[in-house]
Short mmCIF file of C-alpha atoms and ligand atoms in Angstrom, two decimals:
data_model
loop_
_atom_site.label_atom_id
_atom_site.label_comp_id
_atom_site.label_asym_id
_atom_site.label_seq_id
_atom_site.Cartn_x
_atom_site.Cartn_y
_atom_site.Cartn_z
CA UNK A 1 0.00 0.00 0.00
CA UNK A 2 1.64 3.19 -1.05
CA UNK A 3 1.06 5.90 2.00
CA UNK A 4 0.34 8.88 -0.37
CA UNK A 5 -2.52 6.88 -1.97
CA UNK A 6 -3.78 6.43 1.79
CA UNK A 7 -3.68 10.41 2.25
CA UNK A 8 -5.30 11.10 -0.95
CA UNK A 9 -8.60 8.72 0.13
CA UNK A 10 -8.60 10.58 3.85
CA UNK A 11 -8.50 13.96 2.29
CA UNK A 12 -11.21 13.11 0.15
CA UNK A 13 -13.51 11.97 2.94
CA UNK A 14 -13.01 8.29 2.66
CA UNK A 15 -12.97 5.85 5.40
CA UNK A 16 -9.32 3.94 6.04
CA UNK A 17 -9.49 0.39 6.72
CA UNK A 18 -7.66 -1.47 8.64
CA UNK A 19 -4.76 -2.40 6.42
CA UNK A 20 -4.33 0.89 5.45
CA UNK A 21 -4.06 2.13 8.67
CA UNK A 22 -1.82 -0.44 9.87
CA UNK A 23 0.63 0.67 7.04
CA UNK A 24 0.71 3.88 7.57
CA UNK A 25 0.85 4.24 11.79
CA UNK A 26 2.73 1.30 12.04
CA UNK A 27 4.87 2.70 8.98
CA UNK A 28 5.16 5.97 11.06
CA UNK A 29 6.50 4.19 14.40
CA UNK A 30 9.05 2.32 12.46
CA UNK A 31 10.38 5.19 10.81
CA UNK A 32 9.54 4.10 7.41
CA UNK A 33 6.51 6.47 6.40
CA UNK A 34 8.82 10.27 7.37
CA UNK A 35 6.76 13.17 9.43
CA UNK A 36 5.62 14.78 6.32
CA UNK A 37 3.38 12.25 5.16
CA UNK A 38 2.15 11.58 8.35
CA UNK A 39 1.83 15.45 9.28
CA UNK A 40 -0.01 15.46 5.80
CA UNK A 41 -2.59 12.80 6.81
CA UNK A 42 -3.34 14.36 10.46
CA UNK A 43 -4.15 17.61 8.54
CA UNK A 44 -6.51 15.55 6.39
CA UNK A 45 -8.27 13.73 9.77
CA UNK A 46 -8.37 17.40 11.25
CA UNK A 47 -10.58 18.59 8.32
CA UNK A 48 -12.23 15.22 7.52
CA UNK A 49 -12.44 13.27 11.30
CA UNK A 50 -12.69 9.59 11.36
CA UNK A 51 -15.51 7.08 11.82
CA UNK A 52 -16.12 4.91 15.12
CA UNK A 53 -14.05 2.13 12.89
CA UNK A 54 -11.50 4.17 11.79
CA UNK A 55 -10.94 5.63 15.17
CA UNK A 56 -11.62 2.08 16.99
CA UNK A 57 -8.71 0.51 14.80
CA UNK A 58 -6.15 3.53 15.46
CA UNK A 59 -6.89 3.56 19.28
CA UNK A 60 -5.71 -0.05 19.47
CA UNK A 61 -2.98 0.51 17.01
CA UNK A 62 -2.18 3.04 19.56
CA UNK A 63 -2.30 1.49 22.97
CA UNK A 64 -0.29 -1.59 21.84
CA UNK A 65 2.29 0.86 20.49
CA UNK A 66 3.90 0.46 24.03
CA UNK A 67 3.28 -2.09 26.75
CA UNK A 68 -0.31 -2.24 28.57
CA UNK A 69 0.45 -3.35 32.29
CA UNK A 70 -1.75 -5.67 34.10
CA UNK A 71 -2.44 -4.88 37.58
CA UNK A 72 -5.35 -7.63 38.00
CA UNK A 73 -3.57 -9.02 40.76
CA UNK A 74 -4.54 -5.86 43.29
CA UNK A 75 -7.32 -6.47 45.70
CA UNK A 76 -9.62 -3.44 44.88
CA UNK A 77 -10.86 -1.68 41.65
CA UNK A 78 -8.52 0.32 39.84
CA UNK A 79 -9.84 4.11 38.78
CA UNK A 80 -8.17 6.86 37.75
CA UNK A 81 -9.42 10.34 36.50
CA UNK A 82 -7.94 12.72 33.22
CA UNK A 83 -8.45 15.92 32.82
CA UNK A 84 -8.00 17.80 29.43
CA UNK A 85 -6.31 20.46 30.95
CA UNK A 86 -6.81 24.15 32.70
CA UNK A 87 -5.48 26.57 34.30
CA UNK A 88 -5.26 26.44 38.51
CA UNK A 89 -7.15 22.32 38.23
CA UNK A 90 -4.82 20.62 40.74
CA UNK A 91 -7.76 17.95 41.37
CA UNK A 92 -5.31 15.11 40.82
CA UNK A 93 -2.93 16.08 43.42
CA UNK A 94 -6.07 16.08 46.22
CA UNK A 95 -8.44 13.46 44.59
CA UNK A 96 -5.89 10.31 44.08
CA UNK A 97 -5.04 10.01 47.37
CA UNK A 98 -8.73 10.62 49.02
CA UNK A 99 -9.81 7.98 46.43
CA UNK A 100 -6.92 5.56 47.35
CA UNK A 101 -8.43 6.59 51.28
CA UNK A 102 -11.64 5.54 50.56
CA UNK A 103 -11.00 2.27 49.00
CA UNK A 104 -9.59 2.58 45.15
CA UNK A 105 -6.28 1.75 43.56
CA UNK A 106 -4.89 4.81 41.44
CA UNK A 107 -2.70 4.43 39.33
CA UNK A 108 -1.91 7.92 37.88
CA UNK A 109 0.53 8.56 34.92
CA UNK A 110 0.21 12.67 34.15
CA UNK A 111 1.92 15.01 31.89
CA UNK A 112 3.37 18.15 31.99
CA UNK A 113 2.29 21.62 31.00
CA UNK A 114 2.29 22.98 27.41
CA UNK A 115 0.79 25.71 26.26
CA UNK A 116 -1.36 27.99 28.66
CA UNK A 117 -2.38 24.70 31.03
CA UNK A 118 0.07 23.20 33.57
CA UNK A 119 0.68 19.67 34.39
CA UNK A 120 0.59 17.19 37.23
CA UNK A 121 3.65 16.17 37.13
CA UNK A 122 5.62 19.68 37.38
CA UNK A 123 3.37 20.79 40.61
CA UNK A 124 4.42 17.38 42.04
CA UNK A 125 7.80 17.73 41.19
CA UNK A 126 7.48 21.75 43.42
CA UNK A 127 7.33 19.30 45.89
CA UNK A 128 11.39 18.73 47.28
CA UNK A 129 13.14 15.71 46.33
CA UNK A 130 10.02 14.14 44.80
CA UNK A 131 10.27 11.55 41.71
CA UNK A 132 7.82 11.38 38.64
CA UNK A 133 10.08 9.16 36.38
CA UNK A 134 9.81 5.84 37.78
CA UNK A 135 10.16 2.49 36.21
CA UNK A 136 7.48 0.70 35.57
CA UNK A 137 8.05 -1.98 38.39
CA UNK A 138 8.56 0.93 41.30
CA UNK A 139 5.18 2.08 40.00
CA UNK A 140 4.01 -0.78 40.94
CA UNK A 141 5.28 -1.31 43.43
CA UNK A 142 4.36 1.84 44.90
CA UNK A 143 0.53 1.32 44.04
CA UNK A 144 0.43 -1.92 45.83
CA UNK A 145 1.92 -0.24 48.91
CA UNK A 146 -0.12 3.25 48.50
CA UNK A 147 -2.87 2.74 47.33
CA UNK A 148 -1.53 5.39 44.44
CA UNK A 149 1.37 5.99 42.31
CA UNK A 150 2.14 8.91 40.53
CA UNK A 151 4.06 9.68 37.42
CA UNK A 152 5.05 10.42 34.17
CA UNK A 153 4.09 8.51 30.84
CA UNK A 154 7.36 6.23 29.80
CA UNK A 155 8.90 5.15 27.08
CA UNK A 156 7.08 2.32 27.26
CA UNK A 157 3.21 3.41 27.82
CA UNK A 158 2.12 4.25 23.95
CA UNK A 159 5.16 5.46 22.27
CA UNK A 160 3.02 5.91 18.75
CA UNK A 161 1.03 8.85 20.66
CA UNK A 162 4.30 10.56 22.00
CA UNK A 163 5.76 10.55 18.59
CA UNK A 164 2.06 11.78 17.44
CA UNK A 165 1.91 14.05 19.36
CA UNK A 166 5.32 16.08 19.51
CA UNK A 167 4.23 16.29 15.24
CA UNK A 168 1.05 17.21 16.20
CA UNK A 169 1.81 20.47 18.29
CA UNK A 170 4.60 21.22 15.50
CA UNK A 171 1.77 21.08 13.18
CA UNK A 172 -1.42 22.41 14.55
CA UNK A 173 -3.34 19.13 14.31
CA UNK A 174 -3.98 19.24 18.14
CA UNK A 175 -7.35 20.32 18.30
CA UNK A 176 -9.55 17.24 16.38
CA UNK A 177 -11.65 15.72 18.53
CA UNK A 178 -10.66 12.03 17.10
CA UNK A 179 -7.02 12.61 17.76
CA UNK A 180 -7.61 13.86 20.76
CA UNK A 181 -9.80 11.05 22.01
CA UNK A 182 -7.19 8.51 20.71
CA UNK A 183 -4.19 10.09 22.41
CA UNK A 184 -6.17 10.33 25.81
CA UNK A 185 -7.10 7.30 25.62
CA UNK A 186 -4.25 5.53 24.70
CA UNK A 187 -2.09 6.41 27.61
CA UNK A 188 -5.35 5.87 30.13
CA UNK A 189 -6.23 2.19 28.83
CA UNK A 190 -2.95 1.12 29.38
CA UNK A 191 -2.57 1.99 32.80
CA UNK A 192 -5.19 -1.64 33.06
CA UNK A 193 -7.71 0.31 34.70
CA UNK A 194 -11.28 -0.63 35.29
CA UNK A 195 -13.43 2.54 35.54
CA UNK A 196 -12.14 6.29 34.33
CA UNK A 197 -13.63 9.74 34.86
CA UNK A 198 -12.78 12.38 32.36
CA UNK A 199 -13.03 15.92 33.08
CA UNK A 200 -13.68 17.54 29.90
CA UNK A 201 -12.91 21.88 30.39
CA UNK A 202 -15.63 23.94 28.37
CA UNK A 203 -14.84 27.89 28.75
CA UNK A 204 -12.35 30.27 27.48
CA UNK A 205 -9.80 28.17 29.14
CA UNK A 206 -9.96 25.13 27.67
CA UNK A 207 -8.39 23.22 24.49
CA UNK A 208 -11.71 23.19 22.59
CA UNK A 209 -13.88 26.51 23.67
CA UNK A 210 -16.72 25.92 22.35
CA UNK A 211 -19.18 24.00 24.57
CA UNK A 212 -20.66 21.92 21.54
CA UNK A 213 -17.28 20.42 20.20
CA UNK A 214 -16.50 19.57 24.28
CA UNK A 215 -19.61 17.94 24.00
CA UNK A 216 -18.73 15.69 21.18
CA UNK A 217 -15.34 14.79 22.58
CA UNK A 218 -16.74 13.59 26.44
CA UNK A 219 -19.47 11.50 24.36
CA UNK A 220 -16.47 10.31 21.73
CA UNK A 221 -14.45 9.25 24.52
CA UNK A 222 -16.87 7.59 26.81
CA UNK A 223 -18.14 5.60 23.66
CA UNK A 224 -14.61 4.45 23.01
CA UNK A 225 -13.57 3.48 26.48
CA UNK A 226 -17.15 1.66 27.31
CA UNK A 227 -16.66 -0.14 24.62
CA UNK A 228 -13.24 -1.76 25.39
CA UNK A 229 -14.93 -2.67 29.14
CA UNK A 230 -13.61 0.48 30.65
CA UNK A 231 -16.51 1.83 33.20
CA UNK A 232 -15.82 5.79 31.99
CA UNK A 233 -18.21 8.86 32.50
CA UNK A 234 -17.33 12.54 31.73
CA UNK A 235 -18.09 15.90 33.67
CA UNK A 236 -18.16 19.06 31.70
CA UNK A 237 -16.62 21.45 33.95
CA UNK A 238 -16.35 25.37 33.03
CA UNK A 239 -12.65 26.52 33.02
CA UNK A 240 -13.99 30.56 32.34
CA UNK A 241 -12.02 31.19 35.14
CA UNK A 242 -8.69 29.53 36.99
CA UNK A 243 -9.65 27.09 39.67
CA UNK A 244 -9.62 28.00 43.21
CA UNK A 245 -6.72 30.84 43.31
CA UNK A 246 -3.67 29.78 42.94
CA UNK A 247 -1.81 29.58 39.61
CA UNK A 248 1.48 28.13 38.97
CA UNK A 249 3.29 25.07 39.96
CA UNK A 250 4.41 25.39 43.19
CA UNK A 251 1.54 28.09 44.76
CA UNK A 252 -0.47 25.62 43.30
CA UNK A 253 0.61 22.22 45.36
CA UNK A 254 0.43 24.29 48.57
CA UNK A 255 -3.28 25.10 47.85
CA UNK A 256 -3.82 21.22 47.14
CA UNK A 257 -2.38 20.36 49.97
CA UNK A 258 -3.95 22.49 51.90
CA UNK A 259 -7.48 21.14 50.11
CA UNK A 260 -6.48 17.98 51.36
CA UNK A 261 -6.73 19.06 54.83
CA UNK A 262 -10.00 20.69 54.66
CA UNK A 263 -8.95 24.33 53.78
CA UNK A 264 -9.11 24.85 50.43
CA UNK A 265 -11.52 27.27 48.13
CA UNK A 266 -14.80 25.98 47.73
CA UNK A 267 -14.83 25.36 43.61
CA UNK A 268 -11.74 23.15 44.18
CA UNK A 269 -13.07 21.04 47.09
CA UNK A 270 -16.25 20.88 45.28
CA UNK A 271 -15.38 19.61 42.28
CA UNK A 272 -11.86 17.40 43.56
CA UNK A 273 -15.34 15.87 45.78
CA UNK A 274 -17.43 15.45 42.06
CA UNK A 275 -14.29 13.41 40.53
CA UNK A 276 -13.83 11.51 43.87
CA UNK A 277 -17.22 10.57 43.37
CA UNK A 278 -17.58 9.64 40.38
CA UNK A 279 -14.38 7.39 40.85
CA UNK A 280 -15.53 5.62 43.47
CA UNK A 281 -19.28 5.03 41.77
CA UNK A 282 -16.98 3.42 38.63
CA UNK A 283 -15.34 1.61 40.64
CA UNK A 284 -17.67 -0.28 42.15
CA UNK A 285 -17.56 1.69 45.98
CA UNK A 286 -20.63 3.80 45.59
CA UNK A 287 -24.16 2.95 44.43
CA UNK A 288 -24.46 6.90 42.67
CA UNK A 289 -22.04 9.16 41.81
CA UNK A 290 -24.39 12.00 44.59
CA UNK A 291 -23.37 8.64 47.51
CA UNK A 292 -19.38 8.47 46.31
CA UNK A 293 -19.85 12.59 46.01
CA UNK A 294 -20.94 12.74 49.79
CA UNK A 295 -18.39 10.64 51.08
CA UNK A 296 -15.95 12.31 49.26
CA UNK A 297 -16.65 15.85 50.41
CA UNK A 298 -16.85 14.42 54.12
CA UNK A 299 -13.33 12.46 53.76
CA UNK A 300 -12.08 15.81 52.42
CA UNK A 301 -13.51 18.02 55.46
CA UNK A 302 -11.76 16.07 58.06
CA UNK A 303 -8.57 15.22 56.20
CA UNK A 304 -8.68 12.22 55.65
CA UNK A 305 -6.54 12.24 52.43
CA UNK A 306 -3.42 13.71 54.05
CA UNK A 307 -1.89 10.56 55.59
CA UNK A 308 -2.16 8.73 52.13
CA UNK A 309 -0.55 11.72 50.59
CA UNK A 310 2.21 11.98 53.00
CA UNK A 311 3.00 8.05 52.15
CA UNK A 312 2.86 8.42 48.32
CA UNK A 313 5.48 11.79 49.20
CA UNK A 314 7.59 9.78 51.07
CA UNK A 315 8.04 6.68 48.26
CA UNK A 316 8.54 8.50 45.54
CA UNK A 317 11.34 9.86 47.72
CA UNK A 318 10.30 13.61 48.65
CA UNK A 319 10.22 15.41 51.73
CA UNK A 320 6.77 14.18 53.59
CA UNK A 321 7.16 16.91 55.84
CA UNK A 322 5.53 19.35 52.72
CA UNK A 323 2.05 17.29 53.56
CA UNK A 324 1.49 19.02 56.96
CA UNK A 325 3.25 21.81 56.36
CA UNK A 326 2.95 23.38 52.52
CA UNK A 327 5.07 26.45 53.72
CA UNK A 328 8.29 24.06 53.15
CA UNK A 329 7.51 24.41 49.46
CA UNK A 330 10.08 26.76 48.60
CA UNK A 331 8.63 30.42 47.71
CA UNK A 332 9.67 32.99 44.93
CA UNK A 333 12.25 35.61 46.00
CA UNK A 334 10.39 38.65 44.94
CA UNK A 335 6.16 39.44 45.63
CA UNK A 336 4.03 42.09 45.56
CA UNK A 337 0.27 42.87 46.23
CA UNK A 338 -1.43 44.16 42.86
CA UNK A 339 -4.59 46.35 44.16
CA UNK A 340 -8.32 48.16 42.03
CA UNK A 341 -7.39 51.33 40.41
CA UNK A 342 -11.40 51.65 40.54
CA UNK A 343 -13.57 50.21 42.67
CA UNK A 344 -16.17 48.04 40.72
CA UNK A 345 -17.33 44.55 39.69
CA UNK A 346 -15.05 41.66 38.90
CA UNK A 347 -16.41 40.70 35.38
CA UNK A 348 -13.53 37.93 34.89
CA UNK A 349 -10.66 36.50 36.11
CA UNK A 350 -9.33 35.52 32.27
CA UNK A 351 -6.99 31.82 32.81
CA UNK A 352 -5.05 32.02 29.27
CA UNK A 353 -3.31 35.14 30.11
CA UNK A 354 -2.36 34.17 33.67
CA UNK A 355 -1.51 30.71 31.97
CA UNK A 356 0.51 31.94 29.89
CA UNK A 357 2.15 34.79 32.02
CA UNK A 358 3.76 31.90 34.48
CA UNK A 359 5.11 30.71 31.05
CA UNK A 360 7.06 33.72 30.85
CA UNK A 361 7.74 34.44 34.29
CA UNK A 362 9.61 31.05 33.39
CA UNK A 363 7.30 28.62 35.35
CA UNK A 364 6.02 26.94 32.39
CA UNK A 365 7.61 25.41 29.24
CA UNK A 366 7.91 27.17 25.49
CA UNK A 367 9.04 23.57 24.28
CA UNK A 368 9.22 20.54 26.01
CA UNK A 369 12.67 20.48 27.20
CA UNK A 370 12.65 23.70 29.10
CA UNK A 371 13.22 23.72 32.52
CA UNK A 372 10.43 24.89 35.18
CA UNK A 373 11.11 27.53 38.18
CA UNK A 374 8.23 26.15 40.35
CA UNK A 375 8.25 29.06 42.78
CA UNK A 376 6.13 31.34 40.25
CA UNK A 377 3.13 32.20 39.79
CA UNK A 378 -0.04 34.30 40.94
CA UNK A 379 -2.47 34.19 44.51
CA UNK A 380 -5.58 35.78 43.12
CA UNK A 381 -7.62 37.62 45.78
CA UNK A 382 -10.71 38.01 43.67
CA UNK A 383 -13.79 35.70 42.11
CA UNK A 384 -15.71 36.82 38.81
CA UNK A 385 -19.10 38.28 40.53
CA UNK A 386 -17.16 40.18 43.48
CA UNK A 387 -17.49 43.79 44.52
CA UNK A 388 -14.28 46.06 45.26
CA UNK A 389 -13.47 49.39 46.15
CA UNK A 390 -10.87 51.12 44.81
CA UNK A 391 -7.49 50.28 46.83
CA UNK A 392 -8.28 46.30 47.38
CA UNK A 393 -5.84 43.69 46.37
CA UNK A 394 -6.12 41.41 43.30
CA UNK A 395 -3.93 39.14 43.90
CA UNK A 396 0.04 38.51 44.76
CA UNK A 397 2.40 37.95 41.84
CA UNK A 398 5.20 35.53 42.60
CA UNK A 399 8.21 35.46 40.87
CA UNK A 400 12.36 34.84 40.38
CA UNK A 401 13.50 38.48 40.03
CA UNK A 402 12.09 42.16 39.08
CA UNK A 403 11.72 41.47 35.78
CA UNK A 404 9.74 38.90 36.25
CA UNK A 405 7.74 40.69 38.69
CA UNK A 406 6.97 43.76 36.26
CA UNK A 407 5.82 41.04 33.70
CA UNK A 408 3.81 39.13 36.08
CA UNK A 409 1.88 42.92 37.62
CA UNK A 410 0.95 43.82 33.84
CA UNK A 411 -0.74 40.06 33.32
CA UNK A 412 -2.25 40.24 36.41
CA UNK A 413 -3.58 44.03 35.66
CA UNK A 414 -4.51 42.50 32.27
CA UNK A 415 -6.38 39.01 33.58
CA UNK A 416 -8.87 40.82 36.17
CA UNK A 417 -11.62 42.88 34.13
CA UNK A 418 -13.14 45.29 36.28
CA UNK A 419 -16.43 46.86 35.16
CA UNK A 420 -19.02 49.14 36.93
CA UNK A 421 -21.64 47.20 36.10
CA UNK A 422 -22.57 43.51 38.46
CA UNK A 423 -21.72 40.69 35.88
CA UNK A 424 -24.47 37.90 35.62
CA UNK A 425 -23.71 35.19 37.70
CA UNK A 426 -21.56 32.56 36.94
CA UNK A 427 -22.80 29.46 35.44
CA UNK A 428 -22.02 26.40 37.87
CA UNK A 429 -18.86 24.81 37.69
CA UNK A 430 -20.05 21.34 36.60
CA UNK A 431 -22.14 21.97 33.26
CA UNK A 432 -23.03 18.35 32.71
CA UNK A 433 -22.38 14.82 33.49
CA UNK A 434 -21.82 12.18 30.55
CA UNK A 435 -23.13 9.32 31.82
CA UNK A 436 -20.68 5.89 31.26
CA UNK A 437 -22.81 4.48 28.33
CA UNK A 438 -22.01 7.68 26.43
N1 URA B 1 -3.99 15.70 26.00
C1 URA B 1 -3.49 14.59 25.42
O1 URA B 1 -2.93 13.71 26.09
N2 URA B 1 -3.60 14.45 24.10
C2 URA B 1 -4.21 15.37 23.31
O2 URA B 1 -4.31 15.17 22.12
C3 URA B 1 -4.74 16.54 23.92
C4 URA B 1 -4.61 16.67 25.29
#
């Protein structure tokens, strides 16, 4: 089969088989079909999208890219949760270990930030000494201790989607909702778990903005991952604004943490509770999502998490101590308190701008291999909806030296629209709940 014959038929709107598609992903992995012929066909499957056969067929192709570990031997269900990505969610740091609390096995492989949203694995790694890159067999060993382990995708876990994806992001072929689903899924199916919840972002700050296309991705991806026995829902959650009010790696672990022990803003506790939830209901633990939702929220209120966390710290070799005590988390050198030049409403607290203003404070990454200062950030003082006078702070911009500082005052200045006028209020934070049979 000759691969530009294969492009031609996608651009045209056909439907790839299976040989076909073998040929030219499995040409692609072996490094006999080169990145412009495959950059030329995800171009075509951004404009043309695939069929539930197509996309079936390149999801398997995918997941057996790389090994698929079996962790059938553990005593309890295995659940884990993805989210596709915001600015301020650092659910996954408070809801793996109250779910490992409460009765589930987690195992977790994140990523790392790109673009405007930040990653899992960077606010973990805010936290001294601690280890995301772990073989496979000390994640497992970690899980079977813990309850969770936490880290990064290897090597090993679906090496076709890394190689997709790096072309991907070169080529602006992210944003199609079957390539998406595919890469998601890819890397969650072969962690060998047996229920998944997805939290799909809708809002300004999300991958896919509009609410309709975020829609079609939640129902594309619950279809796919029912079908291969997976027990998988989806909450569409608005990301209009950053959750709770921290953003930035390290600011952002201390407010988890401090979540975890029953002090954290309300949106955050709220919805890490939702997820927890809806874990435990996949899993088996809870008869509704509302019952694993109410024993979430109650876990989270007296702390119940923390203990678990502190273990999971401790063997992946960082400094437990941060559990009790976020304040170890090393802080940025220079701060300062940006305050109303009017007094007024909030009308929105925008997330790409402060996103992408930790970026260049140089808390974030431009390309993959930069490093990440994880003492950056911002401390917002103010919700969309609330009333201040003239004089009253904003928030606190953290960062490495004054130049970063000036940066970080004009994006903060930028991110909080004031107007005179009371803004409606906000829609709620959970917009919708796919149910696990799409
Ligand atoms: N996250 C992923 O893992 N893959 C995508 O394609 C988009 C977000």
């Amino acid at each position: 089969m000759i691969p530009s014959r294969i492009i031609e038929k996608k651009r045209e709107g056909g439907e790839l088989g299976t040989e076909e598609l073998k040929t030219i992903f499995g040409g692609f992995l072996d490094g006999e079909v080169p990145d412009y012929q495959m950059a030329a066909l995800l171009m075509a499957i951004h404009y043309q999208g695939m069929g539930p056969g197509e996309l079936n067929t390149l999801l398997d192709l995918m997941i057996h890219s790389g090994a698929v570990l079996d962790l059938s031997h553990l005593p309890g269900p295995r659940v884990d949760k993805h989210s596709t990505g915001g600015v301020g969610d650092k659910t996954s740091l408070i809801l793996a270990p109250l779910a490992a609390e409460l009765g589930l096995y987690v195992p977790m492989m994140s990523g790392r930030g790109l673009g405007h949203t930040a990653g899992t694995l960077d606010k973990l790694e805010a936290i001294p000494g601690f280890r995301t890159m772990l073989s496979l067999d000390e994640f497992r060993s970690v899980l079977e201790d813990v309850g969770v382990a936490m880290m990064g995708q290897t090597q090993e876990i679906a090496p076709l989607d890394r190689r997709l994806y790096a072309l991907r992001d070169a080529t602006a072929t992210v944003p199609s909702i079957p390539l998406i689903a595919a890469s998601i899924l890819s890397k969650k199916l072969a962690e060998g778990i047996q229920g998944l919840i997805l939290d799909v972002k809708c809002g300004s700050g999300s991958f896919l903005p509009e609410s309709e296309r975020t829609r079609e991705l939640a129902v594309t991806m619950t279809t796919l991952a029912n079908g291969r026995g997976v027990r998988t829902a989806a909450l569409l959650t608005g990301m209009d604004a950053p959750l709770g009010r921290a953003v930035g790696n390290g600011l952002e672990t201390r407010e988890a943490l401090e979540c975890l022990a029953g002090k954290g803003p309300q949106d955050l506790a709220d919805l890490s509770a939702a997820l927890t939830g809806e874990m435990l209901f996949l899993g088996g633990l809870a008869e509704t999502p509302g019952e694993g939702t109410r024993r979430a929220r109650q876990a989270l209120g007296e702390g119940r998490g923390i203990s678990r966390m502190a273990r999971l710290v401790e063997r992946q070799g960082g400094d437990p101590r941060v559990v009790t005590d976020p304040s170890l988390i090393p802080s940025a050198p220079e701060q300062d308190v940006i305050t109303a030049d009017i007094a007024g409403f909030v009308k929105e607290v925008r997330p790409v701008p402060l996103g992408y203003g930790v970026v260049e404070m140089g808390g974030g990454r431009r390309r993959m291999s930069d490093e990440v200062d994880p003492r950056v950030g911002f401390l917002l003082a103010v919700r969309p909806g609330e009333r201040v006078e003239k004089g009253d702070p904003l928030g606190e911009v953290h960062a490495a030296n004054p130049d970063g500082l000036d940066r970080g005052r004009r994006v903060l200045r930028e991110a909080v629209v004031l107007d005179s006028e009371a803004p409606p209020p906000p829609p709620p934070l959970i917009r919708e709940r796919v149910p696990a049979l799409g």
